[in-house]
Amino acid sequence: MRVLVLGAGGREHALLWRLSMSPLVAKLWCAPGNAGTAEIAENLPIKADDVEALAAFAVEHGVDLVVPGAEASLVAGIADRLAARGIRCCGPSAAAARLEGSKTFTKEIAAEAAIPTAAWESFDDPAAARAYLRRQGAPIVIKADGLAAGKGVVVAASLAEAEAAITDFMEKGTLGGAGARLVIEECLVGEEVSLFALCDGETAIFLGAAQDHKRVGDGDKGPNTGGMGAYSPPPVLSADLQNAAMARIVRPALAALARRGTPFRGILFAGLMLTRDGPKLIEFNVRFGDPECQVLLPRLHSDLLPALLAACDGDLAGVDLRWREEAAITVVLAARGYPAKPVAGGEIRGLEAAGAVPGVRIFHAGTARAADGRLIAAGGRVLSVTATANTLRAARDAAYQAIARLDFADGFCRSDIGWRALAGSG
Ligand code: AMP
Ligand code: GLY
């Protein structure tokens, strides 16, 4: 099998690492990739959302399977373009990718399929949005309808904060077109969990769950980021809650999309709030999470490739994924200044020593090779230092031991990844 992975982050390095273990793999490419993916795949100088160039490459080089890491290429229709050329893509059509591309669409699917979610309304008019806001009161959540790279959600503690978000998104256009329409919704209370399912249009199988840390600073303080660390499995997600989420949230969404004639194939990421009334849907994404992927795949015992192919071919009903009885954690090393203005070019040394800590595996994100071969930072999130062990605490200790061996003067990480889960285990 000749496989092309799209993206350049820790998620894509982890995907390639897991795929490289499959006896079915003959060739791996990554577009555009990073310094880590270059060690196990051939990097291509094509942007991950340049769907025309990617499809042309796939045809010319006999690619059997394309695995998009991020959502951009899916929303832009890579799966449709590849399908038209008879090439498998483990990701949804543009029509089904609207689950991530439009919050209003997700809410309509939730309503149609009776999926538990926050009470909501959608607005194209700021005056109507403000009137609704005043009727509902605070706290309340304001969401830009379109893709906004993690900047489109404001959990407002006060009406003033909520009004400011409406002004910014709808009137000042701070998010461009993504904020022209808003979803305003009830503020849910509970612990958040990311749950993943592999889908073939009709069947969904559980693909692991994780909790991530979105804020940049210790104690979950400071601005939102793409994610500063994650761990799996989440102790708060009991088997009962997991089954409830699959039965009441994932499977009804899949059925609703199939009924509409736009079946969902690929990886469905359900962002859940575990409320007093059970799991509720916060959002869907149409891909693996980053850094969640980096803690799911090291725990997967089964070969990933046959499962991805079965998802493409409508064959998932017979697939039974096996997991290791281990905990995994990943700590993101970011470049100083992230998320606002990450410093590029800082040298990183000590990867070999860090990777030698038992149970540790380092996935690259924003890394590149300088002309003289030195490893340098080339993005906000730079490395994803991952460890597996029998307990979450042991995995956490191993990850931080590895980080202590790294020499990255221009980098930083959070020192408390996993705190919520570890606080409960003494
Ligand atoms: P989203 O992009 O929809 O995942 O939202 C980003 C973050 O905002 C989520 O991870 C939650 O922490 C928070 N959030 C979103 N919707 C709600 C809600 N209805 N209630 C409470 N927090 C929310
Ligand atoms: N870590 C959250 C995401 O990938 O969207």
Tab-separated table of C-alpha atoms and ligand atoms in Angstrom:
chain	number	residue	atom	x	y	z
A	1	MET	CA	0.000	0.000	0.000
A	2	ARG	CA	1.188	3.481	-0.906
A	3	VAL	CA	-0.056	6.002	1.644
A	4	LEU	CA	-0.016	9.816	1.684
A	5	VAL	CA	-0.583	11.678	4.959
A	6	LEU	CA	-1.553	15.375	4.801
A	7	GLY	CA	-0.267	17.858	7.353
A	8	ALA	CA	2.828	18.935	9.238
A	9	GLY	CA	2.125	18.496	12.931
A	10	GLY	CA	2.668	16.067	15.772
A	11	ARG	CA	-0.594	14.364	14.794
A	12	GLU	CA	0.721	13.586	11.329
A	13	HIS	CA	4.090	12.368	12.646
A	14	ALA	CA	2.216	10.031	15.002
A	15	LEU	CA	0.002	8.777	12.151
A	16	LEU	CA	3.031	8.058	9.990
A	17	TRP	CA	4.848	6.367	12.858
A	18	ARG	CA	1.870	4.072	13.456
A	19	LEU	CA	1.371	3.392	9.741
A	20	SER	CA	5.087	2.644	9.289
A	21	MET	CA	4.617	-0.353	11.623
A	22	SER	CA	2.090	-1.958	9.260
A	23	PRO	CA	3.415	-4.861	7.187
A	24	LEU	CA	0.997	-3.705	4.448
A	25	VAL	CA	2.795	-0.397	3.868
A	26	ALA	CA	5.144	-0.167	0.873
A	27	LYS	CA	5.629	3.619	0.664
A	28	LEU	CA	4.801	6.625	2.840
A	29	TRP	CA	4.611	10.269	1.842
A	30	CYS	CA	3.786	13.356	3.896
A	31	ALA	CA	2.658	16.728	2.499
A	32	PRO	CA	4.226	18.981	3.579
A	33	GLY	CA	5.585	17.239	6.713
A	34	ASN	CA	8.310	18.275	9.152
A	35	ALA	CA	11.810	17.167	10.152
A	36	GLY	CA	10.384	14.162	12.045
A	37	THR	CA	8.148	12.895	9.247
A	38	ALA	CA	11.163	13.131	6.893
A	39	GLU	CA	12.773	10.318	8.889
A	40	ILE	CA	9.986	7.813	8.150
A	41	ALA	CA	8.320	9.164	4.998
A	42	GLU	CA	9.150	11.214	1.933
A	43	ASN	CA	8.108	14.829	2.477
A	44	LEU	CA	6.423	16.581	-0.448
A	45	PRO	CA	6.545	20.347	-1.027
A	46	ILE	CA	2.759	20.586	-1.419
A	47	LYS	CA	0.553	22.447	1.039
A	48	ALA	CA	-1.957	20.257	2.889
A	49	ASP	CA	-4.911	22.261	1.509
A	50	ASP	CA	-3.752	22.458	-2.127
A	51	VAL	CA	-6.307	19.838	-3.118
A	52	GLU	CA	-5.657	20.097	-6.885
A	53	ALA	CA	-1.923	19.483	-6.563
A	54	LEU	CA	-2.460	16.701	-4.012
A	55	ALA	CA	-4.987	14.873	-6.176
A	56	ALA	CA	-2.690	15.173	-9.197
A	57	PHE	CA	0.220	13.778	-7.194
A	58	ALA	CA	-1.905	10.880	-5.925
A	59	VAL	CA	-2.949	9.915	-9.455
A	60	GLU	CA	0.550	10.223	-10.879
A	61	HIS	CA	2.241	8.211	-8.133
A	62	GLY	CA	-0.322	5.452	-7.633
A	63	VAL	CA	-1.294	6.447	-4.091
A	64	ASP	CA	-3.696	3.859	-2.601
A	65	LEU	CA	-4.811	5.816	0.453
A	66	VAL	CA	-4.751	9.474	1.521
A	67	VAL	CA	-5.056	10.268	5.239
A	68	PRO	CA	-5.768	13.967	5.901
A	69	GLY	CA	-4.555	15.141	9.302
A	70	ALA	CA	-6.272	18.525	9.540
A	71	GLU	CA	-9.702	19.703	8.422
A	72	ALA	CA	-8.728	22.291	5.792
A	73	SER	CA	-8.257	19.865	2.882
A	74	LEU	CA	-11.478	18.020	3.793
A	75	VAL	CA	-13.569	21.167	3.913
A	76	ALA	CA	-11.972	22.073	0.554
A	77	GLY	CA	-13.176	18.757	-0.926
A	78	ILE	CA	-10.071	16.541	-1.100
A	79	ALA	CA	-12.130	13.379	-0.440
A	80	ASP	CA	-14.527	14.198	-3.308
A	81	ARG	CA	-11.690	14.908	-5.709
A	82	LEU	CA	-9.896	11.687	-4.824
A	83	ALA	CA	-13.128	9.650	-5.008
A	84	ALA	CA	-13.697	10.952	-8.532
A	85	ARG	CA	-10.306	9.481	-9.437
A	86	GLY	CA	-10.893	6.184	-7.635
A	87	ILE	CA	-8.449	6.898	-4.801
A	88	ARG	CA	-9.362	6.155	-1.189
A	89	CYS	CA	-9.353	8.998	1.313
A	90	CYS	CA	-9.902	8.331	5.020
A	91	GLY	CA	-11.938	11.461	5.569
A	92	PRO	CA	-15.385	12.833	4.762
A	93	SER	CA	-16.719	14.524	1.630
A	94	ALA	CA	-16.974	18.316	1.728
A	95	ALA	CA	-20.710	17.912	2.397
A	96	ALA	CA	-20.115	15.746	5.489
A	97	ALA	CA	-17.133	17.878	6.576
A	98	ARG	CA	-19.633	20.679	7.235
A	99	LEU	CA	-19.897	19.065	10.667
A	100	GLU	CA	-16.678	20.920	11.417
A	101	GLY	CA	-17.007	23.752	8.904
A	102	SER	CA	-20.312	25.118	10.212
A	103	LYS	CA	-21.510	25.205	13.814
A	104	THR	CA	-25.087	25.831	12.657
A	105	PHE	CA	-24.962	22.688	10.526
A	106	THR	CA	-23.786	20.636	13.527
A	107	LYS	CA	-26.607	22.022	15.637
A	108	GLU	CA	-29.156	21.182	12.910
A	109	ILE	CA	-27.872	17.596	12.777
A	110	ALA	CA	-28.036	17.430	16.587
A	111	ALA	CA	-31.641	18.646	16.551
A	112	GLU	CA	-32.639	16.254	13.785
A	113	ALA	CA	-31.039	13.246	15.543
A	114	ALA	CA	-32.085	14.191	19.119
A	115	ILE	CA	-28.442	14.419	20.210
A	116	PRO	CA	-28.010	15.978	23.673
A	117	THR	CA	-26.345	19.382	23.289
A	118	ALA	CA	-26.509	22.921	24.685
A	119	ALA	CA	-29.708	24.874	23.906
A	120	TRP	CA	-28.917	27.241	21.037
A	121	GLU	CA	-30.001	29.667	18.350
A	122	SER	CA	-28.301	30.843	15.184
A	123	PHE	CA	-28.157	34.506	14.048
A	124	ASP	CA	-27.244	36.482	10.921
A	125	ASP	CA	-28.331	39.788	12.438
A	126	PRO	CA	-26.483	41.436	15.359
A	127	ALA	CA	-29.607	43.156	16.735
A	128	ALA	CA	-31.466	39.840	16.935
A	129	ALA	CA	-28.385	38.229	18.508
A	130	ARG	CA	-28.265	40.959	21.190
A	131	ALA	CA	-31.975	40.633	21.921
A	132	TYR	CA	-31.605	36.865	22.426
A	133	LEU	CA	-28.575	37.447	24.624
A	134	ARG	CA	-30.518	39.780	26.912
A	135	ARG	CA	-33.330	37.241	27.228
A	136	GLN	CA	-30.899	34.417	28.110
A	137	GLY	CA	-28.463	36.242	30.430
A	138	ALA	CA	-24.887	35.207	31.321
A	139	PRO	CA	-22.916	32.965	31.439
A	140	ILE	CA	-23.429	32.220	27.771
A	141	VAL	CA	-21.358	30.999	24.840
A	142	ILE	CA	-20.877	32.925	21.570
A	143	LYS	CA	-19.572	30.940	18.583
A	144	ALA	CA	-18.613	32.070	15.108
A	145	ASP	CA	-20.319	29.747	12.632
A	146	GLY	CA	-17.323	29.147	10.357
A	147	LEU	CA	-13.769	27.840	10.775
A	148	ALA	CA	-11.795	30.258	12.966
A	149	ALA	CA	-8.650	28.342	13.961
A	150	GLY	CA	-9.713	28.026	17.594
A	151	LYS	CA	-10.476	31.756	17.976
A	152	GLY	CA	-14.195	31.616	17.270
A	153	VAL	CA	-15.602	30.704	20.684
A	154	VAL	CA	-16.119	33.033	23.631
A	155	VAL	CA	-17.392	31.551	26.889
A	156	ALA	CA	-18.742	34.816	28.311
A	157	ALA	CA	-19.081	35.209	32.060
A	158	SER	CA	-20.937	38.518	31.660
A	159	LEU	CA	-23.359	40.130	29.216
A	160	ALA	CA	-20.769	42.820	28.444
A	161	GLU	CA	-18.262	40.188	27.373
A	162	ALA	CA	-20.898	38.466	25.226
A	163	GLU	CA	-21.916	41.775	23.596
A	164	ALA	CA	-18.279	42.532	22.823
A	165	ALA	CA	-17.952	39.159	21.078
A	166	ILE	CA	-21.012	39.911	18.938
A	167	THR	CA	-19.558	43.300	18.005
A	168	ASP	CA	-16.140	41.811	17.173
A	169	PHE	CA	-17.370	38.809	15.190
A	170	MET	CA	-20.375	40.285	13.355
A	171	GLU	CA	-19.700	44.017	13.059
A	172	LYS	CA	-15.934	44.429	13.161
A	173	GLY	CA	-15.404	41.212	11.195
A	174	THR	CA	-12.394	40.168	13.301
A	175	LEU	CA	-12.712	36.605	11.993
A	176	GLY	CA	-13.541	37.570	8.416
A	177	GLY	CA	-16.462	35.661	6.897
A	178	ALA	CA	-16.356	33.002	9.630
A	179	GLY	CA	-18.072	35.382	12.068
A	180	ALA	CA	-20.863	36.683	9.830
A	181	ARG	CA	-23.208	34.127	11.367
A	182	LEU	CA	-23.201	33.206	15.065
A	183	VAL	CA	-24.445	30.398	17.227
A	184	ILE	CA	-25.334	31.519	20.746
A	185	GLU	CA	-25.694	28.679	23.208
A	186	GLU	CA	-26.205	27.652	26.798
A	187	CYS	CA	-23.058	27.352	28.914
A	188	LEU	CA	-22.522	23.714	29.916
A	189	VAL	CA	-20.774	22.707	33.118
A	190	GLY	CA	-18.640	19.594	33.558
A	191	GLU	CA	-15.412	17.963	32.420
A	192	GLU	CA	-14.551	17.973	28.733
A	193	VAL	CA	-13.520	14.816	26.917
A	194	SER	CA	-12.513	14.255	23.285
A	195	LEU	CA	-13.998	11.024	21.942
A	196	PHE	CA	-12.994	9.563	18.570
A	197	ALA	CA	-14.848	7.176	16.295
A	198	LEU	CA	-13.830	5.593	13.025
A	199	CYS	CA	-16.768	5.673	10.607
A	200	ASP	CA	-17.541	4.025	7.278
A	201	GLY	CA	-20.761	5.856	6.486
A	202	GLU	CA	-22.965	3.436	8.444
A	203	THR	CA	-20.899	1.864	11.208
A	204	ALA	CA	-18.935	3.726	13.881
A	205	ILE	CA	-16.335	2.059	16.093
A	206	PHE	CA	-14.720	3.586	19.151
A	207	LEU	CA	-11.254	4.941	18.356
A	208	GLY	CA	-10.193	6.067	21.809
A	209	ALA	CA	-10.754	9.079	24.040
A	210	ALA	CA	-8.512	11.710	25.585
A	211	GLN	CA	-8.509	14.942	27.534
A	212	ASP	CA	-6.429	17.859	26.349
A	213	HIS	CA	-5.212	21.117	27.854
A	214	LYS	CA	-6.111	24.040	25.614
A	215	ARG	CA	-4.772	26.963	27.667
A	216	VAL	CA	-1.173	27.987	27.300
A	217	GLY	CA	-0.308	28.239	30.997
A	218	ASP	CA	-0.193	26.092	34.107
A	219	GLY	CA	-3.479	25.785	35.971
A	220	ASP	CA	-5.328	26.057	32.621
A	221	LYS	CA	-4.699	29.840	32.514
A	222	GLY	CA	-3.944	32.218	29.667
A	223	PRO	CA	-4.972	32.253	26.020
A	224	ASN	CA	-6.304	29.254	24.114
A	225	THR	CA	-3.917	27.233	21.977
A	226	GLY	CA	-4.186	24.262	19.645
A	227	GLY	CA	-3.465	22.128	22.718
A	228	MET	CA	-0.515	22.010	25.127
A	229	GLY	CA	-0.821	18.372	26.145
A	230	ALA	CA	-3.192	15.442	26.443
A	231	TYR	CA	-3.645	12.091	28.109
A	232	SER	CA	-5.540	8.900	27.463
A	233	PRO	CA	-7.601	7.150	28.618
A	234	PRO	CA	-9.521	9.860	30.524
A	235	PRO	CA	-10.313	8.514	34.004
A	236	VAL	CA	-13.628	10.442	34.041
A	237	LEU	CA	-14.967	8.558	31.021
A	238	SER	CA	-16.353	5.321	32.455
A	239	ALA	CA	-17.301	2.473	30.108
A	240	ASP	CA	-20.961	3.437	30.640
A	241	LEU	CA	-20.377	7.063	29.663
A	242	GLN	CA	-18.351	5.974	26.649
A	243	ASN	CA	-21.141	3.659	25.490
A	244	ALA	CA	-23.726	6.381	26.109
A	245	ALA	CA	-21.727	8.845	24.009
A	246	MET	CA	-21.383	6.363	21.154
A	247	ALA	CA	-25.087	5.438	21.301
A	248	ARG	CA	-26.633	8.898	21.826
A	249	ILE	CA	-24.191	11.193	20.045
A	250	VAL	CA	-21.892	9.496	17.499
A	251	ARG	CA	-24.216	6.863	15.994
A	252	PRO	CA	-27.277	9.166	15.649
A	253	ALA	CA	-25.115	11.781	13.885
A	254	LEU	CA	-23.817	9.141	11.485
A	255	ALA	CA	-27.350	7.950	10.778
A	256	ALA	CA	-28.583	11.516	10.197
A	257	LEU	CA	-25.815	12.212	7.672
A	258	ALA	CA	-26.507	8.937	5.867
A	259	ARG	CA	-30.231	9.801	5.678
A	260	ARG	CA	-29.345	13.129	4.103
A	261	GLY	CA	-27.368	11.326	1.416
A	262	THR	CA	-24.004	12.611	2.700
A	263	PRO	CA	-22.584	9.641	4.644
A	264	PHE	CA	-19.614	10.326	6.906
A	265	ARG	CA	-16.436	8.324	6.325
A	266	GLY	CA	-13.304	8.920	8.339
A	267	ILE	CA	-12.497	9.978	11.851
A	268	LEU	CA	-15.248	11.691	13.791
A	269	PHE	CA	-14.065	13.677	16.809
A	270	ALA	CA	-16.821	14.438	19.314
A	271	GLY	CA	-15.998	17.167	21.831
A	272	LEU	CA	-18.115	16.243	24.859
A	273	MET	CA	-19.069	17.884	28.118
A	274	LEU	CA	-19.742	15.307	30.831
A	275	THR	CA	-22.618	17.084	32.561
A	276	ARG	CA	-24.775	16.006	35.485
A	277	ASP	CA	-27.328	14.909	32.882
A	278	GLY	CA	-24.835	12.768	30.964
A	279	PRO	CA	-22.544	13.472	28.000
A	280	LYS	CA	-23.536	16.445	25.822
A	281	LEU	CA	-22.090	17.397	22.460
A	282	ILE	CA	-19.990	20.590	22.346
A	283	GLU	CA	-18.744	20.217	18.798
A	284	PHE	CA	-17.783	17.775	16.080
A	285	ASN	CA	-14.497	17.765	14.224
A	286	VAL	CA	-13.915	15.601	11.178
A	287	ARG	CA	-10.370	14.394	11.945
A	288	PHE	CA	-8.052	13.315	14.735
A	289	GLY	CA	-7.211	15.880	17.400
A	290	ASP	CA	-3.728	17.274	17.827
A	291	PRO	CA	-2.309	16.444	20.416
A	292	GLU	CA	-4.973	13.793	21.170
A	293	CYS	CA	-3.780	11.620	18.277
A	294	GLN	CA	-0.331	11.416	19.878
A	295	VAL	CA	-1.799	9.677	22.965
A	296	LEU	CA	-4.338	7.478	21.151
A	297	LEU	CA	-2.096	5.795	18.612
A	298	PRO	CA	0.600	4.612	21.068
A	299	ARG	CA	-2.181	2.790	22.948
A	300	LEU	CA	-3.568	1.117	19.823
A	301	HIS	CA	-2.476	-2.501	19.626
A	302	SER	CA	-4.118	-3.356	16.280
A	303	ASP	CA	-2.677	-2.422	12.913
A	304	LEU	CA	-4.113	1.001	11.995
A	305	LEU	CA	-3.965	0.611	8.207
A	306	PRO	CA	-6.565	-2.177	7.723
A	307	ALA	CA	-8.965	-0.225	9.949
A	308	LEU	CA	-8.560	2.953	7.873
A	309	LEU	CA	-9.062	0.967	4.661
A	310	ALA	CA	-12.180	-0.695	6.101
A	311	ALA	CA	-13.561	2.774	6.902
A	312	CYS	CA	-13.042	3.815	3.276
A	313	ASP	CA	-14.586	0.607	1.918
A	314	GLY	CA	-17.707	0.440	4.119
A	315	ASP	CA	-16.315	-2.644	5.877
A	316	LEU	CA	-15.986	-1.546	9.498
A	317	ALA	CA	-18.660	-3.859	10.925
A	318	GLY	CA	-16.142	-6.710	11.156
A	319	VAL	CA	-13.290	-4.672	12.638
A	320	ASP	CA	-12.441	-5.099	16.314
A	321	LEU	CA	-9.688	-2.743	17.471
A	322	ARG	CA	-7.482	-3.882	20.368
A	323	TRP	CA	-5.946	-1.442	22.851
A	324	ARG	CA	-3.008	-1.731	25.214
A	325	GLU	CA	-3.769	-1.554	28.932
A	326	GLU	CA	-1.491	1.447	29.273
A	327	ALA	CA	-1.843	5.135	29.964
A	328	ALA	CA	-0.349	7.665	27.567
A	329	ILE	CA	0.475	11.325	28.034
A	330	THR	CA	1.933	13.934	25.741
A	331	VAL	CA	3.501	17.254	26.702
A	332	VAL	CA	3.824	19.871	23.970
A	333	LEU	CA	7.017	21.895	23.754
A	334	ALA	CA	6.184	25.207	22.136
A	335	ALA	CA	8.346	28.039	20.862
A	336	ARG	CA	8.591	31.047	23.191
A	337	GLY	CA	5.863	33.551	22.337
A	338	TYR	CA	3.306	30.898	21.330
A	339	PRO	CA	0.388	31.251	20.651
A	340	ALA	CA	0.610	34.970	19.720
A	341	LYS	CA	4.094	35.258	18.170
A	342	PRO	CA	6.242	32.117	18.364
A	343	VAL	CA	9.976	32.676	17.926
A	344	ALA	CA	11.265	30.740	14.911
A	345	GLY	CA	14.709	29.274	14.405
A	346	GLY	CA	15.602	28.214	17.968
A	347	GLU	CA	17.907	25.197	18.006
A	348	ILE	CA	16.746	21.953	19.641
A	349	ARG	CA	19.260	19.406	20.908
A	350	GLY	CA	19.167	16.251	22.986
A	351	LEU	CA	16.429	14.339	21.152
A	352	GLU	CA	18.350	11.101	21.248
A	353	ALA	CA	18.922	11.243	25.009
A	354	ALA	CA	15.309	12.284	25.617
A	355	GLY	CA	13.949	9.526	23.390
A	356	ALA	CA	16.001	6.968	25.339
A	357	VAL	CA	13.851	7.390	28.474
A	358	PRO	CA	11.835	4.138	28.680
A	359	GLY	CA	8.334	4.465	27.210
A	360	VAL	CA	9.071	7.809	25.548
A	361	ARG	CA	8.527	8.689	21.900
A	362	ILE	CA	9.004	12.185	20.521
A	363	PHE	CA	6.743	13.391	17.733
A	364	HIS	CA	7.824	16.458	15.773
A	365	ALA	CA	5.435	19.319	15.000
A	366	GLY	CA	6.950	22.669	13.948
A	367	THR	CA	10.490	21.475	13.241
A	368	ALA	CA	12.818	21.855	10.283
A	369	ARG	CA	16.450	21.179	9.408
A	370	ALA	CA	18.714	24.186	8.949
A	371	ALA	CA	21.051	24.109	5.938
A	372	ASP	CA	23.794	22.713	8.195
A	373	GLY	CA	21.546	19.908	9.481
A	374	ARG	CA	20.729	21.389	12.904
A	375	LEU	CA	17.181	20.805	14.150
A	376	ILE	CA	15.360	24.133	14.548
A	377	ALA	CA	11.918	25.368	15.546
A	378	ALA	CA	9.666	26.311	12.625
A	379	GLY	CA	6.223	26.697	14.198
A	380	GLY	CA	4.283	27.383	17.385
A	381	ARG	CA	4.030	23.863	18.724
A	382	VAL	CA	7.435	22.295	18.129
A	383	LEU	CA	7.596	18.843	19.741
A	384	SER	CA	5.084	16.501	21.321
A	385	VAL	CA	6.902	14.470	23.967
A	386	THR	CA	4.834	11.345	24.516
A	387	ALA	CA	5.173	8.551	27.059
A	388	THR	CA	3.291	5.367	27.827
A	389	ALA	CA	3.440	3.437	31.104
A	390	ASN	CA	1.300	1.271	33.364
A	391	THR	CA	-0.073	4.325	35.148
A	392	LEU	CA	-0.710	7.889	34.086
A	393	ARG	CA	1.581	9.102	36.856
A	394	ALA	CA	4.485	6.970	35.609
A	395	ALA	CA	3.840	8.123	32.036
A	396	ARG	CA	3.790	11.754	33.174
A	397	ASP	CA	7.074	11.326	35.063
A	398	ALA	CA	8.735	9.713	32.033
A	399	ALA	CA	7.588	12.503	29.698
A	400	TYR	CA	8.952	15.231	31.977
A	401	GLN	CA	12.183	13.273	32.503
A	402	ALA	CA	12.623	13.249	28.715
A	403	ILE	CA	11.903	16.973	28.512
A	404	ALA	CA	14.599	17.638	31.124
A	405	ARG	CA	17.088	16.035	28.731
A	406	LEU	CA	16.117	18.312	25.861
A	407	ASP	CA	18.039	21.475	25.188
A	408	PHE	CA	15.661	24.030	23.625
A	409	ALA	CA	16.449	27.453	25.052
A	410	ASP	CA	13.702	29.146	23.017
A	411	GLY	CA	11.020	26.681	24.082
A	412	PHE	CA	8.605	26.169	26.951
A	413	CYS	CA	6.000	23.667	28.091
A	414	ARG	CA	3.348	23.399	30.766
A	415	SER	CA	4.521	21.656	33.913
A	416	ASP	CA	1.125	20.277	34.930
A	417	ILE	CA	-0.208	18.184	32.036
A	418	GLY	CA	-2.612	15.599	33.436
A	419	TRP	CA	-3.205	17.459	36.708
A	420	ARG	CA	-6.961	16.966	36.754
A	421	ALA	CA	-6.695	13.206	36.302
A	422	LEU	CA	-3.730	12.872	38.686
A	423	ALA	CA	-5.365	14.925	41.446
A	424	GLY	CA	-7.978	12.192	41.756
A	425	SER	CA	-5.516	9.286	41.975
A	426	GLY	CA	-3.540	10.401	45.053
B	1	AMP	P1	-15.408	24.586	20.363
B	1	AMP	O1	-14.546	25.245	19.348
B	1	AMP	O2	-16.843	24.526	20.019
B	1	AMP	O3	-14.826	23.254	20.822
B	1	AMP	O4	-15.263	25.450	21.676
B	1	AMP	C1	-14.015	25.717	22.243
B	1	AMP	C2	-14.089	25.543	23.738
B	1	AMP	O5	-15.076	26.407	24.287
B	1	AMP	C3	-14.517	24.150	24.163
B	1	AMP	O6	-13.465	23.267	24.193
B	1	AMP	C4	-15.102	24.431	25.529
B	1	AMP	O7	-14.089	24.535	26.503
B	1	AMP	C5	-15.732	25.767	25.370
B	1	AMP	N1	-17.168	25.627	25.062
B	1	AMP	C6	-17.737	25.525	23.850
B	1	AMP	N2	-19.066	25.402	23.940
B	1	AMP	C7	-19.369	25.440	25.259
B	1	AMP	C8	-20.591	25.367	26.003
B	1	AMP	N3	-21.772	25.276	25.408
B	1	AMP	N4	-20.498	25.440	27.349
B	1	AMP	C9	-19.308	25.574	27.971
B	1	AMP	N5	-18.122	25.656	27.317
B	1	AMP	C10	-18.145	25.588	25.974
B	2	GLY	N1	-6.768	19.454	20.332
B	2	GLY	C1	-7.970	19.886	19.756
B	2	GLY	C2	-8.068	19.781	18.291
B	2	GLY	O1	-7.267	19.141	17.638
B	2	GLY	O2	-8.990	20.361	17.731
